[in-house]
PDB file of C-alpha atoms in Angstrom:
ATOM      1  CA  UNK A   1      -0.043  -0.029   0.128  1.00 68.00           C
ATOM      2  CA  UNK A   2       1.385   3.560  -0.842  1.00 74.00           C
ATOM      3  CA  UNK A   3      -0.045   6.767   0.660  1.00 72.00           C
ATOM      4  CA  UNK A   4       0.061  10.276  -0.561  1.00 71.00           C
ATOM      5  CA  UNK A   5      -0.832  13.547   1.423  1.00 69.00           C
ATOM      6  CA  UNK A   6       0.115  16.744  -0.072  1.00 63.00           C
ATOM      7  CA  UNK A   7       2.518  18.778   2.114  1.00 57.00           C
ATOM      8  CA  UNK A   8       4.478  22.056   1.619  1.00 47.00           C
ATOM      9  CA  UNK A   9       7.989  19.977   1.531  1.00 54.00           C
ATOM     10  CA  UNK A  10       6.515  17.516  -0.927  1.00 56.00           C
ATOM     11  CA  UNK A  11       8.494  17.267  -4.002  1.00 63.00           C
ATOM     12  CA  UNK A  12       6.719  16.612  -7.479  1.00 73.00           C
ATOM     13  CA  UNK A  13       4.245  13.827  -6.577  1.00 75.00           C
ATOM     14  CA  UNK A  14       4.967  10.074  -8.272  1.00 81.00           C
ATOM     15  CA  UNK A  15       3.210   9.735 -11.508  1.00 84.00           C
ATOM     16  CA  UNK A  16       0.218   7.661  -9.913  1.00 83.00           C
ATOM     17  CA  UNK A  17      -0.355  10.342  -7.604  1.00 82.00           C
ATOM     18  CA  UNK A  18      -0.356  12.803 -10.584  1.00 83.00           C
ATOM     19  CA  UNK A  19      -2.520  10.586 -12.567  1.00 85.00           C
ATOM     20  CA  UNK A  20      -4.929  10.508  -9.711  1.00 83.00           C
ATOM     21  CA  UNK A  21      -4.600  14.490  -9.352  1.00 81.00           C
ATOM     22  CA  UNK A  22      -5.260  14.900 -13.218  1.00 85.00           C
ATOM     23  CA  UNK A  23      -8.244  12.577 -13.147  1.00 85.00           C
ATOM     24  CA  UNK A  24     -10.493  15.094 -11.864  1.00 79.00           C
ATOM     25  CA  UNK A  25     -11.432  13.241  -8.453  1.00 75.00           C
ATOM     26  CA  UNK A  26     -12.122  16.051  -5.897  1.00 74.00           C
ATOM     27  CA  UNK A  27     -10.178  16.183  -2.994  1.00 74.00           C
ATOM     28  CA  UNK A  28     -10.450  18.465   0.220  1.00 72.00           C
ATOM     29  CA  UNK A  29      -7.517  20.374   1.817  1.00 67.00           C
ATOM     30  CA  UNK A  30      -6.390  17.505   4.199  1.00 69.00           C
ATOM     31  CA  UNK A  31      -7.562  14.313   2.050  1.00 77.00           C
ATOM     32  CA  UNK A  32      -5.248  11.477   1.578  1.00 79.00           C
ATOM     33  CA  UNK A  33      -4.731   9.118  -1.703  1.00 82.00           C
ATOM     34  CA  UNK A  34      -4.308   5.528  -0.719  1.00 81.00           C
ATOM     35  CA  UNK A  35      -3.077   3.076  -3.368  1.00 84.00           C
ATOM     36  CA  UNK A  36      -3.775  -0.502  -2.184  1.00 83.00           C
ATOM     37  CA  UNK A  37      -1.673  -3.682  -3.147  1.00 85.00           C
ATOM     38  CA  UNK A  38      -4.228  -4.791  -5.699  1.00 90.00           C
ATOM     39  CA  UNK A  39      -3.907  -1.278  -7.343  1.00 85.00           C
ATOM     40  CA  UNK A  40      -7.340   0.138  -6.401  1.00 87.00           C
ATOM     41  CA  UNK A  41      -7.145   3.857  -5.408  1.00 85.00           C
ATOM     42  CA  UNK A  42      -9.158   5.459  -2.658  1.00 83.00           C
ATOM     43  CA  UNK A  43      -9.260   8.995  -1.285  1.00 83.00           C
ATOM     44  CA  UNK A  44      -9.788   9.326   2.558  1.00 80.00           C
ATOM     45  CA  UNK A  45     -10.098  12.270   4.768  1.00 76.00           C
ATOM     46  CA  UNK A  46      -7.103  12.471   7.219  1.00 68.00           C
ATOM     47  CA  UNK A  47      -9.005  11.119  10.247  1.00 66.00           C
ATOM     48  CA  UNK A  48     -10.646   8.047   8.134  1.00 73.00           C
ATOM     49  CA  UNK A  49      -6.941   7.367   7.033  1.00 72.00           C
ATOM     50  CA  UNK A  50      -5.429   7.383  10.115  1.00 68.00           C
ATOM     51  CA  UNK A  51      -8.299   5.039  11.668  1.00 68.00           C
ATOM     52  CA  UNK A  52      -8.642   2.685   8.843  1.00 71.00           C
ATOM     53  CA  UNK A  53      -5.107   2.122   7.650  1.00 70.00           C
ATOM     54  CA  UNK A  54      -4.166   1.733  11.310  1.00 67.00           C
ATOM     55  CA  UNK A  55      -1.819   4.519  11.639  1.00 62.00           C
ATOM     56  CA  UNK A  56      -2.871   5.343  15.124  1.00 59.00           C
ATOM     57  CA  UNK A  57      -3.940   3.317  18.335  1.00 59.00           C
ATOM     58  CA  UNK A  58      -7.726   3.241  19.189  1.00 58.00           C
ATOM     59  CA  UNK A  59      -7.627   5.596  21.872  1.00 56.00           C
ATOM     60  CA  UNK A  60      -5.567   8.086  19.869  1.00 57.00           C
ATOM     61  CA  UNK A  61      -8.244   7.554  17.001  1.00 57.00           C
ATOM     62  CA  UNK A  62     -11.156   8.141  19.538  1.00 56.00           C
ATOM     63  CA  UNK A  63      -9.647  11.290  20.936  1.00 56.00           C
ATOM     64  CA  UNK A  64      -8.962  12.655  17.294  1.00 56.00           C
ATOM     65  CA  UNK A  65     -12.574  11.915  16.366  1.00 58.00           C
ATOM     66  CA  UNK A  66     -14.121  13.707  19.618  1.00 58.00           C
ATOM     67  CA  UNK A  67     -15.490  17.018  18.649  1.00 62.00           C
ATOM     68  CA  UNK A  68     -13.239  19.731  20.306  1.00 65.00           C
ATOM     69  CA  UNK A  69     -15.539  22.848  20.388  1.00 72.00           C
ATOM     70  CA  UNK A  70     -13.510  24.977  22.784  1.00 83.00           C
ATOM     71  CA  UNK A  71     -10.056  25.323  24.941  1.00 87.00           C
ATOM     72  CA  UNK A  72     -10.339  23.608  28.372  1.00 90.00           C
ATOM     73  CA  UNK A  73     -11.807  25.720  31.045  1.00 93.00           C
ATOM     74  CA  UNK A  74      -8.836  25.441  33.875  1.00 94.00           C
ATOM     75  CA  UNK A  75      -9.868  26.298  37.345  1.00 95.00           C
ATOM     76  CA  UNK A  76      -7.877  27.847  40.262  1.00 95.00           C
ATOM     77  CA  UNK A  77      -9.689  26.474  43.256  1.00 95.00           C
ATOM     78  CA  UNK A  78      -8.929  26.833  46.979  1.00 93.00           C
ATOM     79  CA  UNK A  79      -8.544  24.307  49.892  1.00 88.00           C
ATOM     80  CA  UNK A  80      -8.005  26.013  52.996  1.00 84.00           C
ATOM     81  CA  UNK A  81      -4.997  28.429  52.264  1.00 86.00           C
ATOM     82  CA  UNK A  82      -3.724  26.489  49.228  1.00 88.00           C
ATOM     83  CA  UNK A  83      -4.473  27.593  45.650  1.00 92.00           C
ATOM     84  CA  UNK A  84      -4.195  24.900  43.110  1.00 93.00           C
ATOM     85  CA  UNK A  85      -5.592  24.060  39.499  1.00 94.00           C
ATOM     86  CA  UNK A  86      -8.552  21.758  38.537  1.00 95.00           C
ATOM     87  CA  UNK A  87     -10.389  20.935  35.186  1.00 95.00           C
ATOM     88  CA  UNK A  88     -13.770  19.357  35.075  1.00 95.00           C
ATOM     89  CA  UNK A  89     -13.363  16.441  32.700  1.00 91.00           C
ATOM     90  CA  UNK A  90     -15.070  17.282  29.456  1.00 89.00           C
ATOM     91  CA  UNK A  91     -14.063  15.507  26.075  1.00 83.00           C
ATOM     92  CA  UNK A  92     -15.189  18.215  24.031  1.00 83.00           C
ATOM     93  CA  UNK A  93     -12.436  20.556  25.326  1.00 87.00           C
ATOM     94  CA  UNK A  94      -9.001  20.754  23.723  1.00 86.00           C
ATOM     95  CA  UNK A  95      -6.212  20.601  26.535  1.00 90.00           C
ATOM     96  CA  UNK A  96      -4.193  23.469  27.123  1.00 91.00           C
ATOM     97  CA  UNK A  97      -1.630  24.717  29.782  1.00 92.00           C
ATOM     98  CA  UNK A  98      -0.762  22.176  32.467  1.00 92.00           C
ATOM     99  CA  UNK A  99      -3.370  19.826  31.098  1.00 92.00           C
ATOM    100  CA  UNK A 100      -1.904  19.903  27.644  1.00 90.00           C
ATOM    101  CA  UNK A 101       1.345  18.798  29.281  1.00 90.00           C
ATOM    102  CA  UNK A 102      -0.049  15.899  31.339  1.00 88.00           C
ATOM    103  CA  UNK A 103      -1.717  14.618  28.132  1.00 86.00           C
ATOM    104  CA  UNK A 104       1.580  15.264  26.057  1.00 85.00           C
ATOM    105  CA  UNK A 105       3.556  12.816  28.886  1.00 84.00           C
ATOM    106  CA  UNK A 106       0.970  10.374  28.419  1.00 80.00           C
ATOM    107  CA  UNK A 107       0.205  10.479  32.240  1.00 83.00           C
ATOM    108  CA  UNK A 108      -3.464  11.104  31.105  1.00 84.00           C
ATOM    109  CA  UNK A 109      -5.335   9.478  28.420  1.00 81.00           C
ATOM    110  CA  UNK A 110      -8.884   8.548  27.152  1.00 80.00           C
ATOM    111  CA  UNK A 111     -10.005   4.918  27.790  1.00 77.00           C
ATOM    112  CA  UNK A 112     -10.398   2.584  24.765  1.00 65.00           C
ATOM    113  CA  UNK A 113     -14.265   2.139  25.355  1.00 63.00           C
ATOM    114  CA  UNK A 114     -15.851   5.091  22.952  1.00 56.00           C
ATOM    115  CA  UNK A 115     -19.134   5.272  24.837  1.00 60.00           C
ATOM    116  CA  UNK A 116     -17.681   5.884  28.269  1.00 65.00           C
ATOM    117  CA  UNK A 117     -15.330   8.849  27.883  1.00 71.00           C
ATOM    118  CA  UNK A 118     -13.427   8.003  30.744  1.00 82.00           C
ATOM    119  CA  UNK A 119     -10.102   9.662  31.632  1.00 83.00           C
ATOM    120  CA  UNK A 120      -7.412   7.341  32.914  1.00 82.00           C
ATOM    121  CA  UNK A 121      -4.467   8.902  34.933  1.00 82.00           C
ATOM    122  CA  UNK A 122      -1.254   6.950  35.417  1.00 78.00           C
ATOM    123  CA  UNK A 123      -0.425   7.132  39.013  1.00 64.00           C
ATOM    124  CA  UNK A 124       2.100   4.915  40.782  1.00 58.00           C
ATOM    125  CA  UNK A 125       1.094   3.604  44.191  1.00 52.00           C
ATOM    126  CA  UNK A 126      -2.693   3.149  43.090  1.00 50.00           C
ATOM    127  CA  UNK A 127      -4.359  -0.039  42.317  1.00 50.00           C
ATOM    128  CA  UNK A 128      -3.097  -0.982  38.842  1.00 53.00           C
ATOM    129  CA  UNK A 129      -1.342   2.398  38.732  1.00 58.00           C
ATOM    130  CA  UNK A 130      -4.308   4.135  37.338  1.00 68.00           C
ATOM    131  CA  UNK A 131      -6.859   6.633  38.858  1.00 73.00           C
ATOM    132  CA  UNK A 132     -10.310   6.889  36.823  1.00 79.00           C
ATOM    133  CA  UNK A 133     -12.656   9.817  36.122  1.00 84.00           C
ATOM    134  CA  UNK A 134     -15.824   9.912  34.038  1.00 86.00           C
ATOM    135  CA  UNK A 135     -17.141  13.041  32.294  1.00 87.00           C
ATOM    136  CA  UNK A 136     -18.169  15.619  34.987  1.00 91.00           C
ATOM    137  CA  UNK A 137     -15.463  14.559  37.794  1.00 93.00           C
ATOM    138  CA  UNK A 138     -12.821  16.965  38.445  1.00 95.00           C
ATOM    139  CA  UNK A 139      -9.099  16.263  37.750  1.00 93.00           C
ATOM    140  CA  UNK A 140      -7.221  18.350  40.829  1.00 93.00           C
ATOM    141  CA  UNK A 141      -3.280  19.288  40.231  1.00 91.00           C
ATOM    142  CA  UNK A 142      -1.710  20.264  43.301  1.00 85.00           C
ATOM    143  CA  UNK A 143       1.630  20.322  41.541  1.00 79.00           C
ATOM    144  CA  UNK A 144       3.073  17.363  43.092  1.00 72.00           C
ATOM    145  CA  UNK A 145       0.000  14.954  42.688  1.00 82.00           C
ATOM    146  CA  UNK A 146      -3.326  14.500  41.053  1.00 87.00           C
ATOM    147  CA  UNK A 147      -6.700  13.623  42.477  1.00 89.00           C
ATOM    148  CA  UNK A 148     -10.079  12.583  40.594  1.00 90.00           C
ATOM    149  CA  UNK A 149     -13.245  13.777  42.651  1.00 93.00           C
ATOM    150  CA  UNK A 150     -16.693  13.540  42.027  1.00 93.00           C
ATOM    151  CA  UNK A 151     -18.501  16.912  41.251  1.00 94.00           C
ATOM    152  CA  UNK A 152     -20.087  16.635  44.735  1.00 95.00           C
ATOM    153  CA  UNK A 153     -16.774  15.903  46.526  1.00 95.00           C
ATOM    154  CA  UNK A 154     -15.146  18.461  44.686  1.00 95.00           C
ATOM    155  CA  UNK A 155     -17.424  21.178  45.711  1.00 94.00           C
ATOM    156  CA  UNK A 156     -17.221  20.088  49.295  1.00 95.00           C
ATOM    157  CA  UNK A 157     -13.406  20.265  49.625  1.00 94.00           C
ATOM    158  CA  UNK A 158     -12.480  23.300  47.181  1.00 94.00           C
ATOM    159  CA  UNK A 159     -14.025  26.487  46.277  1.00 93.00           C
ATOM    160  CA  UNK A 160     -13.487  28.060  42.881  1.00 93.00           C
ATOM    161  CA  UNK A 161     -11.420  31.241  42.824  1.00 91.00           C
ATOM    162  CA  UNK A 162     -11.250  31.892  39.104  1.00 77.00           C
ATOM    163  CA  UNK A 163     -10.758  30.219  35.639  1.00 69.00           C
ATOM    164  CA  UNK A 164      -7.040  29.928  35.092  1.00 53.00           C
TER     165      UNK A 164
END
């Protein structure tokens, strides 16, 4: 199988790609041309290509397919005298700031069951090394450790000071 995706650093496309481009097939900006071993040619959008061609793991595909409608609403919360960071788990929000860092380090990831949208935090010292939080729970970051709390428990223990 051969895959072609237009990029700015791409030199002249190979002849089979040029033939497809010249054939009048319509392509959107991020589409991918796939030439299968049997010679069949298909055009996929980039998410479908990543998913169907197994270029990403199941959790990565699921996260890519989640519709991100806004940046994550990070909060500053207070527990007694200490002010720390928190985020209410929402798969429609794009991670930013400290939250993006935790995702990038792969300490935090979405589970593989698409219907649950459960967040998993790798945390040594806990049973099976993970803390689990469904949508609506809060991820609290005190700088040296994380906690997952239900909305009820979160509001019992913390007071929202501001959006970060």
